[in-house]
Amino acid sequence: MAKRQKTKPNQADRLLVIACGMIAREVLAVKEQLGLDHLDLTCLPAEFHFYPDRIAPAMDKAIEQAKADGYVDIFVGYADCGTGGLLDRVCEKHGVERMAGPHCFAFYQGMDAYAKIADDDMMSFYMTDFLCRQFDAFFMKPLGLDRHPELIKDYFGNYEKLVYLAQTDDPELDKVAEKAAKMLGLAYERRSTGYGDLTEELAQAAAVA
């Protein structure tokens, strides 16, 4: 179930973004950057990153609840994210739009840029600011790597490179990404992406709200 901020009066005049918890900080940063005062945010659990089959049904319920709360303009802060088109069916059902692309790793880089390097990145393991902050909670503990480091080869043996898609310039996050690459035995590359297409798509969604 989505966690909702306290609703404000006249929701019909506001834009509600229902986003993945993994990009909540970034959505709020873009909101502040662009001065989108009429944008509200609610998020589905970030852990759905590991359970993409849960995204579409949870989004369906979240949109229904948002409409019941009085929101007319709703934007889905997800790409397909492993739903295999099921999220698109939910969006079509409710007449709402979502982020373009297959996943956040694509729209952070910008879809045009991603299209040019997607084939070369087939063997790359992506990290973002969120995944750097939550590396232990999202990888080390769930995969048991903190207790059984020998499993690293089983989980990451097919990767060749760790690519850190940096939304911000934070030396502490750089250290986490570099340490992760070393631990996983992968080459390391840092790409400063900022918020990529997220900025433009939120701006467009807010403009029509």
mmCIF file of N, CA and C in Angstrom, residues 5 8 13-17 26-41 75 195 197-209:
data_model
loop_
_atom_site.group_PDB
_atom_site.id
_atom_site.type_symbol
_atom_site.label_atom_id
_atom_site.label_comp_id
_atom_site.label_asym_id
_atom_site.label_seq_id
_atom_site.Cartn_x
_atom_site.Cartn_y
_atom_site.Cartn_z
ATOM 1 N N GLN A 5 1.327 11.345 1.561
ATOM 2 C CA GLN A 5 1.470 12.556 2.352
ATOM 3 C C GLN A 5 0.069 13.029 2.735
ATOM 4 N N LYS A 8 -3.764 17.976 0.662
ATOM 5 C CA LYS A 8 -4.072 19.380 0.835
ATOM 6 C C LYS A 8 -5.409 19.660 0.150
ATOM 7 N N ASP A 13 -6.534 20.583 -8.329
ATOM 8 C CA ASP A 13 -5.636 21.576 -8.916
ATOM 9 C C ASP A 13 -4.171 21.187 -8.761
ATOM 10 N N ARG A 14 -3.914 19.975 -8.267
ATOM 11 C CA ARG A 14 -2.556 19.552 -7.981
ATOM 12 C C ARG A 14 -2.174 18.332 -8.812
ATOM 13 N N LEU A 15 -0.883 18.100 -8.924
ATOM 14 C CA LEU A 15 -0.359 16.924 -9.612
ATOM 15 C C LEU A 15 0.162 15.955 -8.576
ATOM 16 N N LEU A 16 -0.309 14.725 -8.624
ATOM 17 C CA LEU A 16 0.207 13.699 -7.725
ATOM 18 C C LEU A 16 1.140 12.783 -8.505
ATOM 19 N N VAL A 17 2.356 12.656 -8.031
ATOM 20 C CA VAL A 17 3.314 11.716 -8.598
ATOM 21 C C VAL A 17 3.356 10.495 -7.690
ATOM 22 N N GLU A 26 14.978 12.146 -5.365
ATOM 23 C CA GLU A 26 15.245 12.825 -6.628
ATOM 24 C C GLU A 26 14.011 13.594 -7.123
ATOM 25 N N VAL A 27 12.830 12.997 -6.962
ATOM 26 C CA VAL A 27 11.600 13.693 -7.344
ATOM 27 C C VAL A 27 11.455 14.979 -6.530
ATOM 28 N N LEU A 28 11.707 14.904 -5.237
ATOM 29 C CA LEU A 28 11.595 16.086 -4.380
ATOM 30 C C LEU A 28 12.653 17.129 -4.739
ATOM 31 N N ALA A 29 13.824 16.662 -5.157
ATOM 32 C CA ALA A 29 14.877 17.601 -5.558
ATOM 33 C C ALA A 29 14.473 18.348 -6.827
ATOM 34 N N VAL A 30 13.883 17.627 -7.776
ATOM 35 C CA VAL A 30 13.423 18.265 -9.010
ATOM 36 C C VAL A 30 12.266 19.218 -8.708
ATOM 37 N N LYS A 31 11.378 18.812 -7.820
ATOM 38 C CA LYS A 31 10.267 19.683 -7.418
ATOM 39 C C LYS A 31 10.793 21.012 -6.903
ATOM 40 N N GLU A 32 11.786 20.959 -6.026
ATOM 41 C CA GLU A 32 12.354 22.185 -5.468
ATOM 42 C C GLU A 32 13.094 22.978 -6.533
ATOM 43 N N GLN A 33 13.844 22.258 -7.363
ATOM 44 C CA GLN A 33 14.648 22.909 -8.407
ATOM 45 C C GLN A 33 13.775 23.690 -9.383
ATOM 46 N N LEU A 34 12.635 23.130 -9.742
ATOM 47 C CA LEU A 34 11.753 23.748 -10.732
ATOM 48 C C LEU A 34 10.636 24.573 -10.104
ATOM 49 N N GLY A 35 10.552 24.555 -8.784
ATOM 50 C CA GLY A 35 9.514 25.319 -8.112
ATOM 51 C C GLY A 35 8.119 24.785 -8.384
ATOM 52 N N LEU A 36 7.981 23.474 -8.390
ATOM 53 C CA LEU A 36 6.695 22.839 -8.689
ATOM 54 C C LEU A 36 5.878 22.704 -7.403
ATOM 55 N N ASP A 37 5.364 23.827 -6.936
ATOM 56 C CA ASP A 37 4.677 23.852 -5.653
ATOM 57 C C ASP A 37 3.375 23.063 -5.650
ATOM 58 N N HIS A 38 2.829 22.813 -6.828
ATOM 59 C CA HIS A 38 1.549 22.090 -6.893
ATOM 60 C C HIS A 38 1.754 20.583 -7.085
ATOM 61 N N LEU A 39 2.997 20.107 -6.920
ATOM 62 C CA LEU A 39 3.301 18.676 -7.064
ATOM 63 C C LEU A 39 3.308 17.999 -5.704
ATOM 64 N N ASP A 40 2.534 16.957 -5.561
ATOM 65 C CA ASP A 40 2.552 16.113 -4.365
ATOM 66 C C ASP A 40 3.199 14.782 -4.721
ATOM 67 N N LEU A 41 3.779 14.141 -3.730
ATOM 68 C CA LEU A 41 4.475 12.878 -3.963
ATOM 69 C C LEU A 41 4.009 11.804 -3.001
ATOM 70 N N PHE A 75 0.696 11.270 -12.229
ATOM 71 C CA PHE A 75 1.824 10.839 -13.059
ATOM 72 C C PHE A 75 2.529 9.692 -12.353
ATOM 73 N N TYR A 195 19.729 14.203 -12.846
ATOM 74 C CA TYR A 195 18.418 13.561 -12.783
ATOM 75 C C TYR A 195 17.919 13.112 -14.155
ATOM 76 N N ASP A 197 16.303 12.386 -17.591
ATOM 77 C CA ASP A 197 14.986 12.718 -18.152
ATOM 78 C C ASP A 197 13.929 12.964 -17.080
ATOM 79 N N LEU A 198 14.240 12.649 -15.828
ATOM 80 C CA LEU A 198 13.268 12.857 -14.759
ATOM 81 C C LEU A 198 12.866 14.324 -14.681
ATOM 82 N N THR A 199 13.829 15.205 -14.846
ATOM 83 C CA THR A 199 13.548 16.635 -14.754
ATOM 84 C C THR A 199 12.559 17.076 -15.824
ATOM 85 N N GLU A 200 12.828 16.718 -17.063
ATOM 86 C CA GLU A 200 11.972 17.151 -18.166
ATOM 87 C C GLU A 200 10.574 16.525 -18.075
ATOM 88 N N GLU A 201 10.522 15.236 -17.721
ATOM 89 C CA GLU A 201 9.221 14.576 -17.682
ATOM 90 C C GLU A 201 8.341 15.112 -16.544
ATOM 91 N N LEU A 202 8.938 15.401 -15.406
ATOM 92 C CA LEU A 202 8.147 15.992 -14.321
ATOM 93 C C LEU A 202 7.700 17.402 -14.689
ATOM 94 N N ALA A 203 8.567 18.125 -15.371
ATOM 95 C CA ALA A 203 8.207 19.474 -15.799
ATOM 96 C C ALA A 203 7.032 19.441 -16.767
ATOM 97 N N GLN A 204 7.064 18.484 -17.693
ATOM 98 C CA GLN A 204 5.974 18.364 -18.661
ATOM 99 C C GLN A 204 4.675 17.942 -17.978
ATOM 100 N N ALA A 205 4.784 16.986 -17.051
ATOM 101 C CA ALA A 205 3.590 16.531 -16.342
ATOM 102 C C ALA A 205 2.984 17.661 -15.521
ATOM 103 N N ALA A 206 3.831 18.460 -14.899
ATOM 104 C CA ALA A 206 3.337 19.564 -14.075
ATOM 105 C C ALA A 206 2.744 20.679 -14.926
ATOM 106 N N ALA A 207 3.239 20.828 -16.142
ATOM 107 C CA ALA A 207 2.768 21.910 -17.008
ATOM 108 C C ALA A 207 1.332 21.698 -17.460
ATOM 109 N N VAL A 208 0.950 20.427 -17.588
ATOM 110 C CA VAL A 208 -0.407 20.143 -18.067
ATOM 111 C C VAL A 208 -1.389 19.906 -16.915
ATOM 112 N N ALA A 209 -0.862 19.893 -15.696
ATOM 113 C CA ALA A 209 -1.723 19.630 -14.535
ATOM 114 C C ALA A 209 -2.505 20.886 -14.171
#
